[in-house]
Amino acid sequence: MGSVKESAVGFIGLGAMGRPMAGHLASKLPSQTRIYVYDVVESVVDEVCKEFPDKVLKGSSAKDVAEKSETIITMVPEGAHVKSVYLDPRNGICQTDVSGKLLIDCSTIDTATSHLVKDHIAEHFPTASFYDAPVSGGVVGAVKGTIAFFLGAADTDPNLPHMTSLLQMMGKQIIPCGGPTFGLAAKLSNNYLSGIIAIACSEAMDMGMRSGLDPRVLAKVYAAGTAQNTICDRFCPVPGVYPEAPSSGGYKEGFKVQLMRKDFNLAVEMAKRVGSKNVLGEVGLETYTSAMNDPKCRDLDSRVVYRYLGGDEDWEAKHNGK
Ligand code: NAD
């Protein structure tokens, strides 16, 4: 296992995920290490600097952060933002000499943009290293420091021990996925599968319940049978079946339906690009797009797809009263 020896680490993108991740670095990196942070929203930068005085310092741009840091982590929403953070002709990271530096992008974006950035860096700064490292585990995981990193690197990569030490300050599992953009491909295929299971689970529950079954019985049946899956066991789309599922708390505190739609769309695009036959992709995408635009569902956990499909949320009174 490598140790973290940098005198300065940069963190760009202090949103729902990035802010707690940067906070973990601030609390866990050696006291002499400085963390330079930047976000287009200046107030959030000021808040983080105030929270960790002396250790976290304000960067004036992505370029400025890259100039002052040996390792730079980025966590922004979409491919267009990643492109701007790295390649903006005035203030992008690549406007400074990043030779020999380590650049880790944790955003969930399309593999084409990640390739573009990697190729640009390889061409202009051959000794710099750029990796995709999207995460899973949500905001709660980012706060608790339990997220998983899907790293676009081979398990023989010489930077792996060092990256593992650094990323483990923010998360639990670091999975090297084999090579550049494989972290993203793994993350997108995972979210595609998880999104499809949530729709299938909602439909299966709904047809069983409309046939008269108690959803708690259905959940037991799926868990014992060939349909067993984590969405049904721990994130059951039907409220009240699994008490800790976001659905049981009004679909709050979960993975927003808009984010699921974004990742699902990226997965469908990836499937097309690599020639993967994909019969569920278009219907899944249509479902999440419509759910995202439905005022009853927007901003809620993506398993709200059960509500979108017209599932009964007041089943408890019916069954308990029997
Ligand atoms: P967010 O919108 O809360 O935060 C993104 C931050 O990036 C914002 O503070 C924004 O101001 C900043 N930003 C945008 N463009 C910038 C630029 N050019 N320069 C500097 N800063 C810029 O998003 P989030 O929820 O933190 O998600 C970040 C990434 O992580 C996304 O790709 C998302 O899909 C992925 N992700 C999110 C979750 C989740 O549950 N929220 C879970 C896993 C992965």
JSON list of C-alpha atoms and ligand atoms in Angstrom, two decimals, residues 12-18 38-41 75-77 81 84-85 107-108 135 138-139 187 255 259 262-263, ligand 1:
[
{"chain": "A", "resi": 12, "resn": "ILE", "atom": "CA", "xyz": [-12.61, 20.79, -8.06]},
{"chain": "A", "resi": 13, "resn": "GLY", "atom": "CA", "xyz": [-16.42, 20.57, -7.76]},
{"chain": "A", "resi": 14, "resn": "LEU", "atom": "CA", "xyz": [-17.79, 20.93, -4.24]},
{"chain": "A", "resi": 15, "resn": "GLY", "atom": "CA", "xyz": [-21.39, 19.81, -4.74]},
{"chain": "A", "resi": 16, "resn": "ALA", "atom": "CA", "xyz": [-23.50, 17.17, -2.98]},
{"chain": "A", "resi": 17, "resn": "MET", "atom": "CA", "xyz": [-20.75, 14.54, -3.45]},
{"chain": "A", "resi": 18, "resn": "GLY", "atom": "CA", "xyz": [-17.58, 16.63, -3.80]},
{"chain": "A", "resi": 38, "resn": "TYR", "atom": "CA", "xyz": [-12.41, 25.38, -6.56]},
{"chain": "A", "resi": 39, "resn": "ASP", "atom": "CA", "xyz": [-16.06, 25.49, -7.61]},
{"chain": "A", "resi": 40, "resn": "VAL", "atom": "CA", "xyz": [-17.89, 27.90, -9.91]},
{"chain": "A", "resi": 41, "resn": "VAL", "atom": "CA", "xyz": [-20.08, 28.68, -6.90]},
{"chain": "A", "resi": 75, "resn": "MET", "atom": "CA", "xyz": [-16.20, 15.89, -9.25]},
{"chain": "A", "resi": 76, "resn": "VAL", "atom": "CA", "xyz": [-18.58, 17.79, -11.53]},
{"chain": "A", "resi": 77, "resn": "PRO", "atom": "CA", "xyz": [-21.99, 16.86, -13.01]},
{"chain": "A", "resi": 81, "resn": "HIS", "atom": "CA", "xyz": [-18.40, 20.35, -17.22]},
{"chain": "A", "resi": 84, "resn": "SER", "atom": "CA", "xyz": [-14.58, 22.78, -19.40]},
{"chain": "A", "resi": 85, "resn": "VAL", "atom": "CA", "xyz": [-12.68, 22.02, -16.15]},
{"chain": "A", "resi": 107, "resn": "SER", "atom": "CA", "xyz": [-17.65, 12.47, -12.24]},
{"chain": "A", "resi": 108, "resn": "THR", "atom": "CA", "xyz": [-20.11, 10.06, -13.90]},
{"chain": "A", "resi": 135, "resn": "VAL", "atom": "CA", "xyz": [-18.26, 6.46, -7.53]},
{"chain": "A", "resi": 138, "resn": "GLY", "atom": "CA", "xyz": [-24.75, 8.28, -3.02]},
{"chain": "A", "resi": 139, "resn": "VAL", "atom": "CA", "xyz": [-24.56, 11.37, -0.86]},
{"chain": "A", "resi": 187, "resn": "LYS", "atom": "CA", "xyz": [-20.50, 2.35, -13.46]},
{"chain": "A", "resi": 255, "resn": "PHE", "atom": "CA", "xyz": [-30.62, 8.66, -5.75]},
{"chain": "A", "resi": 259, "resn": "LEU", "atom": "CA", "xyz": [-29.51, 11.41, -11.92]},
{"chain": "A", "resi": 262, "resn": "LYS", "atom": "CA", "xyz": [-28.74, 10.97, -16.81]},
{"chain": "A", "resi": 263, "resn": "ASP", "atom": "CA", "xyz": [-26.79, 7.76, -16.13]},
{"chain": "B", "resi": 1, "resn": "NAD", "atom": "P1", "xyz": [-23.81, 18.57, -7.81]},
{"chain": "B", "resi": 1, "resn": "NAD", "atom": "O1", "xyz": [-24.55, 19.22, -8.90]},
{"chain": "B", "resi": 1, "resn": "NAD", "atom": "O2", "xyz": [-24.37, 18.55, -6.42]},
{"chain": "B", "resi": 1, "resn": "NAD", "atom": "O3", "xyz": [-22.32, 19.19, -7.70]},
{"chain": "B", "resi": 1, "resn": "NAD", "atom": "C1", "xyz": [-21.51, 19.47, -8.79]},
{"chain": "B", "resi": 1, "resn": "NAD", "atom": "C2", "xyz": [-20.64, 20.68, -8.44]},
{"chain": "B", "resi": 1, "resn": "NAD", "atom": "O4", "xyz": [-19.78, 20.95, -9.56]},
{"chain": "B", "resi": 1, "resn": "NAD", "atom": "C3", "xyz": [-21.45, 21.94, -8.17]},
{"chain": "B", "resi": 1, "resn": "NAD", "atom": "O5", "xyz": [-21.05, 22.51, -6.93]},
{"chain": "B", "resi": 1, "resn": "NAD", "atom": "C4", "xyz": [-21.09, 22.84, -9.35]},
{"chain": "B", "resi": 1, "resn": "NAD", "atom": "O6", "xyz": [-21.12, 24.23, -9.01]},
{"chain": "B", "resi": 1, "resn": "NAD", "atom": "C5", "xyz": [-19.71, 22.37, -9.69]},
{"chain": "B", "resi": 1, "resn": "NAD", "atom": "N1", "xyz": [-19.28, 22.70, -11.05]},
{"chain": "B", "resi": 1, "resn": "NAD", "atom": "C6", "xyz": [-20.00, 22.59, -12.20]},
{"chain": "B", "resi": 1, "resn": "NAD", "atom": "N2", "xyz": [-19.24, 23.00, -13.25]},
{"chain": "B", "resi": 1, "resn": "NAD", "atom": "C7", "xyz": [-18.04, 23.36, -12.74]},
{"chain": "B", "resi": 1, "resn": "NAD", "atom": "C8", "xyz": [-16.85, 23.88, -13.31]},
{"chain": "B", "resi": 1, "resn": "NAD", "atom": "N3", "xyz": [-16.74, 24.10, -14.63]},
{"chain": "B", "resi": 1, "resn": "NAD", "atom": "N4", "xyz": [-15.81, 24.18, -12.49]},
{"chain": "B", "resi": 1, "resn": "NAD", "atom": "C9", "xyz": [-15.91, 23.96, -11.16]},
{"chain": "B", "resi": 1, "resn": "NAD", "atom": "N5", "xyz": [-17.01, 23.47, -10.56]},
{"chain": "B", "resi": 1, "resn": "NAD", "atom": "C10", "xyz": [-18.06, 23.18, -11.34]},
{"chain": "B", "resi": 1, "resn": "NAD", "atom": "O7", "xyz": [-23.54, 17.06, -8.31]},
{"chain": "B", "resi": 1, "resn": "NAD", "atom": "P2", "xyz": [-23.18, 15.80, -7.40]},
{"chain": "B", "resi": 1, "resn": "NAD", "atom": "O8", "xyz": [-24.42, 15.15, -6.90]},
{"chain": "B", "resi": 1, "resn": "NAD", "atom": "O9", "xyz": [-22.09, 16.17, -6.46]},
{"chain": "B", "resi": 1, "resn": "NAD", "atom": "O10", "xyz": [-22.61, 14.81, -8.53]},
{"chain": "B", "resi": 1, "resn": "NAD", "atom": "C11", "xyz": [-21.31, 14.95, -9.09]},
{"chain": "B", "resi": 1, "resn": "NAD", "atom": "C12", "xyz": [-21.07, 13.73, -9.97]},
{"chain": "B", "resi": 1, "resn": "NAD", "atom": "O11", "xyz": [-21.15, 12.54, -9.17]},
{"chain": "B", "resi": 1, "resn": "NAD", "atom": "C13", "xyz": [-22.09, 13.56, -11.09]},
{"chain": "B", "resi": 1, "resn": "NAD", "atom": "O12", "xyz": [-21.46, 13.13, -12.25]},
{"chain": "B", "resi": 1, "resn": "NAD", "atom": "C14", "xyz": [-23.05, 12.50, -10.53]},
{"chain": "B", "resi": 1, "resn": "NAD", "atom": "O13", "xyz": [-23.68, 11.73, -11.53]},
{"chain": "B", "resi": 1, "resn": "NAD", "atom": "C15", "xyz": [-22.09, 11.64, -9.72]},
{"chain": "B", "resi": 1, "resn": "NAD", "atom": "N6", "xyz": [-22.73, 10.89, -8.63]},
{"chain": "B", "resi": 1, "resn": "NAD", "atom": "C16", "xyz": [-23.70, 11.48, -7.87]},
{"chain": "B", "resi": 1, "resn": "NAD", "atom": "C17", "xyz": [-24.31, 10.73, -6.86]},
{"chain": "B", "resi": 1, "resn": "NAD", "atom": "C18", "xyz": [-25.40, 11.35, -6.00]},
{"chain": "B", "resi": 1, "resn": "NAD", "atom": "O14", "xyz": [-26.12, 10.59, -5.34]},
{"chain": "B", "resi": 1, "resn": "NAD", "atom": "N7", "xyz": [-25.53, 12.67, -5.97]},
{"chain": "B", "resi": 1, "resn": "NAD", "atom": "C19", "xyz": [-23.95, 9.40, -6.65]},
{"chain": "B", "resi": 1, "resn": "NAD", "atom": "C20", "xyz": [-22.93, 8.83, -7.41]},
{"chain": "B", "resi": 1, "resn": "NAD", "atom": "C21", "xyz": [-22.32, 9.59, -8.42]}
]
